PDB file of C-alpha atoms in Angstrom:
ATOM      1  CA  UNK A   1     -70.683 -28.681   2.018  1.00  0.00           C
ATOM      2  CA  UNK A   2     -67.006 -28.844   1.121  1.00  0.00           C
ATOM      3  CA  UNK A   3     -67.269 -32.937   0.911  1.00  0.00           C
ATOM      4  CA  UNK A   4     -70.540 -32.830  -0.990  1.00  0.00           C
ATOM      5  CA  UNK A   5     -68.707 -30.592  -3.534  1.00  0.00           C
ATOM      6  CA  UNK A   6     -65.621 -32.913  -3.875  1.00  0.00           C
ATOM      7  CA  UNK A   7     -68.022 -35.818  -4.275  1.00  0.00           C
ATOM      8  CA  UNK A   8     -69.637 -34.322  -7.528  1.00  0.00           C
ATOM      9  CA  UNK A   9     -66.317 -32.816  -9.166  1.00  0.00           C
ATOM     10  CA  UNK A  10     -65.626 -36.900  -8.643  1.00  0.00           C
ATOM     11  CA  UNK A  11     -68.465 -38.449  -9.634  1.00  0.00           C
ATOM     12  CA  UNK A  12     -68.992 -35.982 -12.879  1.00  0.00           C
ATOM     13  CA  UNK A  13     -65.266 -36.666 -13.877  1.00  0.00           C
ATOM     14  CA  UNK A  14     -65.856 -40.442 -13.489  1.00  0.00           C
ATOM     15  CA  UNK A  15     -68.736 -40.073 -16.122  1.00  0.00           C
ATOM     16  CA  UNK A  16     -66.734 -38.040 -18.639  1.00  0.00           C
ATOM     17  CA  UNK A  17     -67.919 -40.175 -21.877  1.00  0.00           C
ATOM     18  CA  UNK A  18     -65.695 -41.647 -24.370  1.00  0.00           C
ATOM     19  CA  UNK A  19     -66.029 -38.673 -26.575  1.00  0.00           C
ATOM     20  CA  UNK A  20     -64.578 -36.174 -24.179  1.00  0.00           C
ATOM     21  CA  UNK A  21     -61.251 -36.696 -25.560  1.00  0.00           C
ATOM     22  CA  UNK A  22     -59.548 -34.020 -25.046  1.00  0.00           C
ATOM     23  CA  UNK A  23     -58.133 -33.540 -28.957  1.00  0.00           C
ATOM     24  CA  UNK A  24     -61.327 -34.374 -30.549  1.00  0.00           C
ATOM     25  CA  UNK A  25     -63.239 -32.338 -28.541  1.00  0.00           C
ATOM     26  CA  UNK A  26     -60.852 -29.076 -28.932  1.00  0.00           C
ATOM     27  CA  UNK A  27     -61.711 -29.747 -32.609  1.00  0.00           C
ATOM     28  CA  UNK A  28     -65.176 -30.361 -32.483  1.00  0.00           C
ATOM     29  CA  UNK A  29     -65.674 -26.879 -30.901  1.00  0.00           C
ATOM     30  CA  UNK A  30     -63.433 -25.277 -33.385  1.00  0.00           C
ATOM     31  CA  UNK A  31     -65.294 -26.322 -35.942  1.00  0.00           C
ATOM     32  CA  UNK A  32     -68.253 -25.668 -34.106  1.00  0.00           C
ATOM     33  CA  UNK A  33     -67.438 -21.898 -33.583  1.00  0.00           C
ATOM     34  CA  UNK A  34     -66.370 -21.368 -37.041  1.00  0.00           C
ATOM     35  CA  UNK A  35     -69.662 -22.940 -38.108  1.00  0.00           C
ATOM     36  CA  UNK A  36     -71.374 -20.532 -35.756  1.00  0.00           C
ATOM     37  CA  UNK A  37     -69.407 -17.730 -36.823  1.00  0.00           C
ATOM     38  CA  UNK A  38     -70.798 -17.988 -40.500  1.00  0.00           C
ATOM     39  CA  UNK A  39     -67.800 -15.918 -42.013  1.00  0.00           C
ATOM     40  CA  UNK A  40     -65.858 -16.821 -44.917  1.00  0.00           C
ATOM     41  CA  UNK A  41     -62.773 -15.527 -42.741  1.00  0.00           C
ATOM     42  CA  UNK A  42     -63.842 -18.480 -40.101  1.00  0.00           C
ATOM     43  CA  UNK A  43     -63.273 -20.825 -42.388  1.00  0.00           C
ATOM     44  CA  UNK A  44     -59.997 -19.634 -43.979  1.00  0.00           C
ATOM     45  CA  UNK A  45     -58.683 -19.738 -40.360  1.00  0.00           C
ATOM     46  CA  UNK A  46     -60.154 -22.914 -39.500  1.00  0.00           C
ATOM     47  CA  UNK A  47     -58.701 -24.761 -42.426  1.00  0.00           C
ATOM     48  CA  UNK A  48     -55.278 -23.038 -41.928  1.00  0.00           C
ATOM     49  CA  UNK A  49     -55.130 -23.524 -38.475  1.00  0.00           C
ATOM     50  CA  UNK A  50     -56.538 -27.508 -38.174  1.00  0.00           C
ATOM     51  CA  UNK A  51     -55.769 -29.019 -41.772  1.00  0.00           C
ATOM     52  CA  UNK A  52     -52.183 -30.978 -41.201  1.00  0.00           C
ATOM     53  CA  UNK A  53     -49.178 -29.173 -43.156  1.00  0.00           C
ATOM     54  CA  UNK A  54     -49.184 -32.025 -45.357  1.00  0.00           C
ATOM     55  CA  UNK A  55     -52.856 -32.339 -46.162  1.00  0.00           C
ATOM     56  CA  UNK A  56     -52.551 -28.282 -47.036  1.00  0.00           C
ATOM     57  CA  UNK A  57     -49.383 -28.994 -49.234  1.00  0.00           C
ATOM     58  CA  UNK A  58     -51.565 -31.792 -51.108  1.00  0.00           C
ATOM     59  CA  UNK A  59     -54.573 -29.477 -51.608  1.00  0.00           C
ATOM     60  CA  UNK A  60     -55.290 -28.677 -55.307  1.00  0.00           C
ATOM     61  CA  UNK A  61     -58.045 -26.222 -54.723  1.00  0.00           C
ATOM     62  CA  UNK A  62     -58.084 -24.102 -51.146  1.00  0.00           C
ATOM     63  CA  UNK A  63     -61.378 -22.618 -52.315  1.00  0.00           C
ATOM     64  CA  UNK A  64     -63.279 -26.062 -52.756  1.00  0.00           C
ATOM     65  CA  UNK A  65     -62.490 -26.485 -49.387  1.00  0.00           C
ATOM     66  CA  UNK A  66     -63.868 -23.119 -48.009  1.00  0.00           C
ATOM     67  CA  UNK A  67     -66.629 -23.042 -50.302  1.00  0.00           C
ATOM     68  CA  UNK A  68     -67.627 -26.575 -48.901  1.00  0.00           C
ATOM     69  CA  UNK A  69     -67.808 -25.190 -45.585  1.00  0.00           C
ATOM     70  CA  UNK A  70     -69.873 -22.226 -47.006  1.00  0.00           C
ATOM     71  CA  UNK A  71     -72.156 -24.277 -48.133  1.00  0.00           C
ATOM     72  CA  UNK A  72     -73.127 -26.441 -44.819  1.00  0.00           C
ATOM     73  CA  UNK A  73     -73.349 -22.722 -43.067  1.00  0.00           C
ATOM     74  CA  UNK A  74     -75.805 -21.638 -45.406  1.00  0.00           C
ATOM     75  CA  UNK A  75     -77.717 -25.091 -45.720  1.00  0.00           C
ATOM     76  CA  UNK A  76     -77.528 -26.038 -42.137  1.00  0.00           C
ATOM     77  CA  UNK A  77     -76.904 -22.060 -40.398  1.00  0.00           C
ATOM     78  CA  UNK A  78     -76.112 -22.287 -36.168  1.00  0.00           C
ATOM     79  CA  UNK A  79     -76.007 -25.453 -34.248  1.00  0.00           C
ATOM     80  CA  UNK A  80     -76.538 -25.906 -30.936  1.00  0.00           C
ATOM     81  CA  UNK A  81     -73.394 -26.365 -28.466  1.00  0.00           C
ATOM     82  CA  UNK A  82     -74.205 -29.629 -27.299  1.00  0.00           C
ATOM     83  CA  UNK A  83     -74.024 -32.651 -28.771  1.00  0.00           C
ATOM     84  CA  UNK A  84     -77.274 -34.336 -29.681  1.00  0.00           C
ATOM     85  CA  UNK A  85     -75.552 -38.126 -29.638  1.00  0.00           C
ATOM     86  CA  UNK A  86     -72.355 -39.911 -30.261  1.00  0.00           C
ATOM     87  CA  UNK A  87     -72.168 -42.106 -32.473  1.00  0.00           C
ATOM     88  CA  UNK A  88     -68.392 -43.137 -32.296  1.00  0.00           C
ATOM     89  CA  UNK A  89     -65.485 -41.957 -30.068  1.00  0.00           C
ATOM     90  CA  UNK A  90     -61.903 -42.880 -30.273  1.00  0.00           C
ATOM     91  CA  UNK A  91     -58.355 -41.488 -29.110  1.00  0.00           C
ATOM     92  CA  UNK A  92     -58.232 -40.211 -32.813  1.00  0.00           C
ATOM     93  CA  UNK A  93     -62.139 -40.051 -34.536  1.00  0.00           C
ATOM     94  CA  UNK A  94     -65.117 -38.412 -33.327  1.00  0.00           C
ATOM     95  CA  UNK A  95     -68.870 -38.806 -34.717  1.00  0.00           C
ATOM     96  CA  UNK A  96     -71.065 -36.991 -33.490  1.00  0.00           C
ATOM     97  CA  UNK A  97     -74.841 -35.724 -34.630  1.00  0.00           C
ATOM     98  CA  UNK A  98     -75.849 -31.995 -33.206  1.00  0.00           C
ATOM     99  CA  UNK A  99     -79.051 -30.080 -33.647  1.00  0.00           C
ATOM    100  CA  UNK A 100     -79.969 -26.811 -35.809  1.00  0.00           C
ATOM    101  CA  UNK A 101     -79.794 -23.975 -33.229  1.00  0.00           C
ATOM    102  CA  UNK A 102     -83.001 -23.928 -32.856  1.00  0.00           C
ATOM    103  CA  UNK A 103     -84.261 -27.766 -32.953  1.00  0.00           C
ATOM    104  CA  UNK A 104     -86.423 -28.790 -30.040  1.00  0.00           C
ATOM    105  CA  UNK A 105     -85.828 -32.290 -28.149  1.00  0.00           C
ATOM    106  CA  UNK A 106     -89.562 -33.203 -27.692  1.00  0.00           C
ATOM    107  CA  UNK A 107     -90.452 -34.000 -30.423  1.00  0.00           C
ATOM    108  CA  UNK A 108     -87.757 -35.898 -31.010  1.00  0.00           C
ATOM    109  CA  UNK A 109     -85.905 -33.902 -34.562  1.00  0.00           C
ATOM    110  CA  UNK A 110     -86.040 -34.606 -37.757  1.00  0.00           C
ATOM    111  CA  UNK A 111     -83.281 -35.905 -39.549  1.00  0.00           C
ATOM    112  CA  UNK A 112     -83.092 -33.006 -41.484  1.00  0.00           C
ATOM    113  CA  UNK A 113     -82.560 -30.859 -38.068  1.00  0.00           C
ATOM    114  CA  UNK A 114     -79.488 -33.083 -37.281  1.00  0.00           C
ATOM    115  CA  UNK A 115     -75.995 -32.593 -38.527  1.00  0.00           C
ATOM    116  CA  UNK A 116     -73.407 -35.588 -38.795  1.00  0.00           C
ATOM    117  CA  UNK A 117     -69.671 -34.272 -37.772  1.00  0.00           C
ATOM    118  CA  UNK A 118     -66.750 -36.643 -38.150  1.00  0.00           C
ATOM    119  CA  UNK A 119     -63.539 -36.117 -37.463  1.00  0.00           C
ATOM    120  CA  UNK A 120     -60.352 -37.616 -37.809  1.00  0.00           C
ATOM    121  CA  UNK A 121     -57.232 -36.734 -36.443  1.00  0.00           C
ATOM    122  CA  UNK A 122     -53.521 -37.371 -37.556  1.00  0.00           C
ATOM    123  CA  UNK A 123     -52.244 -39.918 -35.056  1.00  0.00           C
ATOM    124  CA  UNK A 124     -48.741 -38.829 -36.040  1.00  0.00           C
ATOM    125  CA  UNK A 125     -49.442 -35.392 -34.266  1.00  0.00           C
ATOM    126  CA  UNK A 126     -53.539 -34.815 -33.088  1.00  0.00           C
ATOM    127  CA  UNK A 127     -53.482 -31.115 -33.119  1.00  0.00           C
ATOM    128  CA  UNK A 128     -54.519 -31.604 -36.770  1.00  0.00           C
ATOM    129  CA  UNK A 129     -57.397 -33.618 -39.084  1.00  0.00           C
ATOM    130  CA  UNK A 130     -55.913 -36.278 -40.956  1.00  0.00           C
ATOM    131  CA  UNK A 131     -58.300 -35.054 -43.941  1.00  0.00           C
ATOM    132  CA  UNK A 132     -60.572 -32.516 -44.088  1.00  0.00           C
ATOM    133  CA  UNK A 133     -63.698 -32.631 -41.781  1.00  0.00           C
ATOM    134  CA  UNK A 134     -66.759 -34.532 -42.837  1.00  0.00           C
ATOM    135  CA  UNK A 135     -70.164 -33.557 -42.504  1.00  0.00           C
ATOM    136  CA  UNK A 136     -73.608 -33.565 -43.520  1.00  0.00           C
ATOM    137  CA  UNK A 137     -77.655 -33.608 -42.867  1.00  0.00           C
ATOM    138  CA  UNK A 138     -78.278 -36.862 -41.242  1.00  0.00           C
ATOM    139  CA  UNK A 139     -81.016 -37.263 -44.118  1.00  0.00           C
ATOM    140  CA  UNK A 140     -77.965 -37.992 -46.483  1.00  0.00           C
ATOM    141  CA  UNK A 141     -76.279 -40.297 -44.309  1.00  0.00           C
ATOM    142  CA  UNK A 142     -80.159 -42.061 -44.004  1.00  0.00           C
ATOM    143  CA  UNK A 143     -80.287 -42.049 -48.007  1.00  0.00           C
ATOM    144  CA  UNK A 144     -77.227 -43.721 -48.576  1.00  0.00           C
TER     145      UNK A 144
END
């Protein structure tokens, strides 16, 4: 039982995906809990806590920032935890489409059930986004 165990902790970490870096992930679900959280607060903390010092010294308006977040929240509400498909994965960038909380599989979604997250990170120091987060319905992303 012991060596059947070892085997899959082995095999499952051999089939860790590209996207399973461990920065861009940390920030995926920070962004993902603060989108799930749905407070105004959330977002304050996010920004302030995953914007780069420099990127926050350059920002003009603080609340164009939160109030962009606001706005996917209300438009787009909970999202499931895992992601739906990746669509690129690097040491320092991250796309990646997830599913309205309460999107089914079968039938395959609607574009207007999936949400587009990309993020970039600062290669000079990861902890942070190298700009703010992007987002958006993958209907827009189909439109353009």
């Amino acid at each position: 039982m012991k060596y059947i165990l070892l085997i899959s902790v082995f095999a499952f970490s051999l089939g860790r995906s590209p996207a399973e870096n461990d920065e861009t992930q940390r920030m995926l679900k920070a962004w993902m809990d603060m989108q799930n959280s749905g407070t105004e607060l959330a977002v304050k903390k996010f920004i302030n806590n995953h914007y780069s010092p420099s990127l926050l010294g350059r920002m003009k308006n603080f609340n164009d920032h939160v109030n962009f977040y606001m706005t996917a929240i209300h438009d787009f509400g909970d999202i499931q935890e895992d992601v739906f498909k990746i669509e690129e994965s690097s040491k320092y960038r991250l796309k990646v489409q997830l599913l309205k909380k309460d999107a089914l599989l079968v039938p395959e979604p609607t574009p207007e059930e999936i949400l587009v997250v990309e993020i970039d990170l600062d290669p000079d120091n990861p902890k942070y986004l190298k700009r703010g987060l992007g987002m958006g319905a993958l209907i827009c992303y189909i439109k353009r």
